[in-house]
Short mmCIF file of C-alpha atoms and ligand atoms in Angstrom, two decimals:
data_model
loop_
_atom_site.label_atom_id
_atom_site.label_comp_id
_atom_site.label_asym_id
_atom_site.label_seq_id
_atom_site.Cartn_x
_atom_site.Cartn_y
_atom_site.Cartn_z
CA UNK A 452 56.76 77.19 147.08
CA UNK A 453 58.83 78.86 149.75
CA UNK A 454 59.65 82.57 149.29
CA UNK A 455 62.99 83.43 147.84
CA UNK A 456 63.13 80.47 145.51
CA UNK A 457 63.74 81.70 142.01
CA UNK A 458 63.86 79.40 138.83
CA UNK A 459 65.33 80.70 135.66
CA UNK A 460 64.47 78.04 133.06
CA UNK A 461 66.83 78.04 130.06
CA UNK A 462 68.86 81.00 131.45
CA UNK A 463 72.00 79.78 129.51
CA UNK A 464 71.81 79.17 125.77
CA UNK A 465 73.87 76.32 124.27
CA UNK A 466 76.83 78.52 123.58
CA UNK A 467 77.01 79.74 127.18
CA UNK A 468 76.64 76.20 128.43
CA UNK A 469 79.53 75.02 126.30
CA UNK A 470 81.67 77.84 127.47
CA UNK A 471 81.05 76.89 131.10
CA UNK A 472 81.86 73.25 130.26
CA UNK A 473 85.17 74.49 128.79
CA UNK A 474 85.77 76.43 132.08
CA UNK A 475 84.98 73.30 134.02
CA UNK A 476 87.43 71.15 132.00
CA UNK A 477 90.20 73.66 133.02
CA UNK A 478 89.14 73.67 136.60
CA UNK A 479 89.12 69.87 136.82
CA UNK A 480 92.71 69.65 135.39
CA UNK A 481 93.91 72.02 138.22
CA UNK A 482 91.60 70.60 140.93
CA UNK A 483 90.53 67.07 139.98
CA UNK A 484 87.08 65.63 140.85
CA UNK A 485 87.39 63.45 143.94
CA UNK A 486 85.00 61.33 146.00
CA UNK A 487 84.17 63.11 149.39
CA UNK A 488 83.10 61.05 152.43
CA UNK A 489 80.45 61.49 155.04
CA UNK A 490 81.09 62.84 158.48
CA UNK A 491 81.46 60.19 161.19
CA UNK A 492 80.48 57.11 159.01
CA UNK A 493 83.11 57.91 156.19
CA UNK A 494 80.71 56.55 153.65
CA UNK A 495 81.51 57.88 150.11
CA UNK A 496 79.12 60.36 148.44
CA UNK A 497 77.61 59.15 145.17
CA UNK A 498 78.58 62.53 143.59
CA UNK A 499 82.25 63.53 142.80
CA UNK A 500 83.25 67.03 143.84
CA UNK A 501 85.71 69.85 143.27
CA UNK A 502 85.54 73.54 143.80
CA UNK A 503 86.64 76.89 142.38
CA UNK A 504 87.15 79.97 144.44
CA UNK A 505 89.07 81.31 147.45
CA UNK A 506 87.20 78.68 149.68
CA UNK A 507 85.90 75.27 148.72
CA UNK A 508 83.27 73.14 150.49
CA UNK A 509 84.62 69.76 151.62
CA UNK A 510 83.30 66.82 153.63
CA UNK A 511 85.30 64.10 155.23
CA UNK A 512 85.12 62.04 158.51
CA UNK A 513 85.71 65.14 160.64
CA UNK A 514 82.83 67.09 159.11
CA UNK A 515 81.71 69.61 156.61
CA UNK A 516 83.60 72.85 156.20
CA UNK A 517 85.16 75.41 153.77
CA UNK A 518 88.89 75.34 153.19
CA UNK A 519 91.26 77.18 150.75
CA UNK A 520 93.08 73.94 149.63
CA UNK A 521 91.97 70.90 147.68
CA UNK A 522 91.92 68.01 150.07
CA UNK A 523 93.72 65.57 147.79
CA UNK A 524 96.23 67.70 146.07
CA UNK A 525 96.87 70.29 148.82
CA UNK A 526 96.84 73.05 146.32
CA UNK A 527 94.58 76.23 146.20
CA UNK A 528 91.36 75.95 144.34
CA UNK A 529 91.37 77.66 140.85
CA UNK A 530 89.59 81.08 140.54
CA UNK A 531 85.90 81.26 139.77
CA UNK A 532 85.64 81.88 135.91
CA UNK A 533 84.47 85.33 134.89
CA UNK A 534 81.37 84.03 133.19
CA UNK A 535 80.24 82.41 136.50
CA UNK A 536 80.89 85.67 138.29
CA UNK A 537 78.64 87.35 135.60
CA UNK A 538 75.86 84.95 136.15
CA UNK A 539 76.06 85.65 139.99
CA UNK A 540 75.92 89.42 139.23
CA UNK A 541 72.89 88.97 137.13
CA UNK A 542 70.71 86.90 139.42
CA UNK A 543 71.83 87.13 142.96
CA UNK A 544 70.92 90.69 143.86
CA UNK A 545 73.94 90.57 146.06
CA UNK A 546 76.63 93.28 146.19
CA UNK A 547 79.28 90.84 147.48
CA UNK A 548 81.17 88.44 145.34
CA UNK A 549 80.87 84.72 145.74
CA UNK A 550 83.82 83.03 147.27
CA UNK A 551 83.18 79.45 146.60
CA UNK A 552 81.84 77.45 143.54
CA UNK A 553 81.08 73.84 144.45
CA UNK A 554 81.13 71.60 141.53
CA UNK A 555 79.15 68.32 141.76
CA UNK A 556 79.39 65.68 139.17
CA UNK A 557 76.45 63.21 139.07
CA UNK A 558 77.49 60.01 137.13
CA UNK A 559 75.41 56.94 136.94
CA UNK A 560 72.96 56.66 139.78
CA UNK A 561 74.27 59.55 141.77
CA UNK A 562 71.88 61.67 143.85
CA UNK A 563 71.99 64.21 146.80
CA UNK A 564 69.95 63.65 149.80
CA UNK A 565 67.81 66.39 151.22
CA UNK A 566 69.92 68.87 153.07
CA UNK A 567 70.21 72.61 154.02
CA UNK A 568 73.24 74.58 152.86
CA UNK A 569 74.19 75.97 156.28
CA UNK A 570 78.03 75.79 156.49
CA UNK A 571 78.44 79.44 155.49
CA UNK A 572 79.10 82.14 158.20
CA UNK A 573 76.33 84.38 156.49
CA UNK A 574 72.94 83.40 154.93
CA UNK A 575 72.55 86.98 153.58
CA UNK A 576 73.72 86.02 150.15
CA UNK A 577 71.74 83.46 148.15
CA UNK A 578 73.05 80.30 146.74
CA UNK A 579 73.12 80.28 142.92
CA UNK A 580 72.83 76.93 141.29
CA UNK A 581 73.63 76.14 137.52
CA UNK A 582 72.69 72.84 135.80
CA UNK A 583 74.84 71.38 132.97
CA UNK A 584 74.22 68.08 131.18
CA UNK A 585 71.46 65.52 132.00
CA UNK A 586 68.04 66.38 133.42
CA UNK A 587 67.81 66.15 137.25
CA UNK A 588 64.84 65.72 139.47
CA UNK A 589 65.24 68.50 142.03
CA UNK A 590 63.23 68.93 145.20
CA UNK A 591 62.72 72.04 147.38
CA UNK A 592 60.89 71.89 150.64
CA UNK A 593 60.75 74.15 153.69
CA UNK A 594 62.66 74.95 156.66
CA UNK A 595 61.76 71.57 158.29
CA UNK A 596 62.78 68.24 156.81
CA UNK A 597 59.21 66.99 157.04
CA UNK A 598 57.71 70.11 155.03
CA UNK A 599 55.93 69.49 151.74
CA UNK A 600 58.34 69.26 148.83
CA UNK A 601 57.96 70.66 145.18
CA UNK A 602 59.73 68.61 142.44
CA UNK A 603 61.25 70.39 139.48
CA UNK A 604 63.09 68.82 136.49
CA UNK A 605 66.25 70.99 136.19
CA UNK A 606 67.66 71.00 132.56
CA UNK A 607 70.95 71.90 131.09
CA UNK A 608 71.21 75.80 131.38
CA UNK A 609 68.67 76.23 134.09
CA UNK A 610 69.58 78.37 137.01
CA UNK A 611 68.16 78.28 140.50
CA UNK A 612 68.37 80.94 143.17
CA UNK A 613 67.96 80.05 146.83
CA UNK A 614 67.75 83.30 148.65
CA UNK A 615 65.45 84.87 151.28
CA UNK A 616 63.64 82.11 153.23
CA UNK A 617 64.48 79.52 150.68
CA UNK A 618 68.21 80.12 151.56
CA UNK A 619 67.65 77.58 154.56
CA UNK A 620 65.17 75.30 152.76
CA UNK A 621 65.74 71.63 152.38
CA UNK A 622 66.67 70.54 148.90
CA UNK A 623 68.26 67.76 146.98
CA UNK A 624 68.50 65.74 143.84
CA UNK A 625 66.27 62.62 143.67
CA UNK A 626 67.86 61.26 140.58
CA UNK A 627 69.34 62.09 137.14
CA UNK A 628 67.62 61.07 133.89
CA UNK A 629 70.55 59.48 132.07
CA UNK A 630 70.89 60.29 128.36
CA UNK A 631 68.71 63.30 128.27
CA UNK A 632 71.37 65.76 127.26
CA UNK A 633 74.36 65.49 124.89
CA UNK A 634 76.29 68.54 126.28
CA UNK A 635 78.78 66.38 128.18
CA UNK A 636 80.48 63.64 126.20
CA UNK A 637 80.83 61.37 129.41
CA UNK A 638 77.21 61.93 130.07
CA UNK A 639 75.76 62.75 133.57
CA UNK A 640 75.27 66.15 135.05
CA UNK A 641 77.40 68.94 136.43
CA UNK A 642 75.78 71.24 139.10
CA UNK A 643 77.74 74.44 140.09
CA UNK A 644 76.68 76.26 143.15
CA UNK A 645 78.06 79.76 143.89
CA UNK A 646 78.05 80.74 147.46
CA UNK A 647 79.35 83.54 149.70
CA UNK A 648 80.87 82.07 152.84
CA UNK A 649 82.17 84.90 155.05
CA UNK A 650 80.58 88.18 155.96
CA UNK A 651 81.84 91.22 153.94
C1 LIG B 1740 73.40 70.80 145.96
O1 LIG B 1740 72.46 71.08 146.71
O2 LIG B 1740 74.48 71.08 146.53
C2 LIG B 1740 73.19 70.50 144.69
C3 LIG B 1740 71.84 70.75 144.02
C4 LIG B 1740 71.93 70.24 142.54
O3 LIG B 1740 72.69 69.37 142.17
O4 LIG B 1740 71.17 70.82 141.74
FE1 LIG B 1741 72.65 72.10 148.59
#
């Protein structure tokens, strides 16, 4: 496994997971999930997205970027909830606060192709990823797309940190195992990723 990858199995107990779901419900009222589109082709993503934080990650025909406003409503993203800030402080070993929390919702058949998180200005801070809901088959590889991949089943309450060398490692979600969790009444999976975007 590439250096800087950390996996915290069952980091969040059921109570903490439920509290994050309650946070998510509020965020989604203020900043509804929407379907982003791929650069150039304009093809829709299979996941739905929204963000919290001063900056949010978006994708559309003109490319990937961070921006302060929701692309559909034109309103600022809601603040990152304090329990997420606490998780960041516990696991990131980073003095700077996160600026973006990308929220991905995986419904029926959704997945995330192998990619590197590289739209940030700095890679000093790790990416902290939190899983809620159905199990997901996650893969992490190396710095090159062709490098060997390790597959891990991420369960609700698991936390992954991509720091160090792993900060720029290829990763993605092969599939969601529908019906493996009853945390979310609608089924599926939320993944929250906390990111630092700018230098201090
Ligand atoms: C991502 O890489 O943005 C999502 C990873 C995940 O869903 O666990
Ligand atoms: Fe990613």
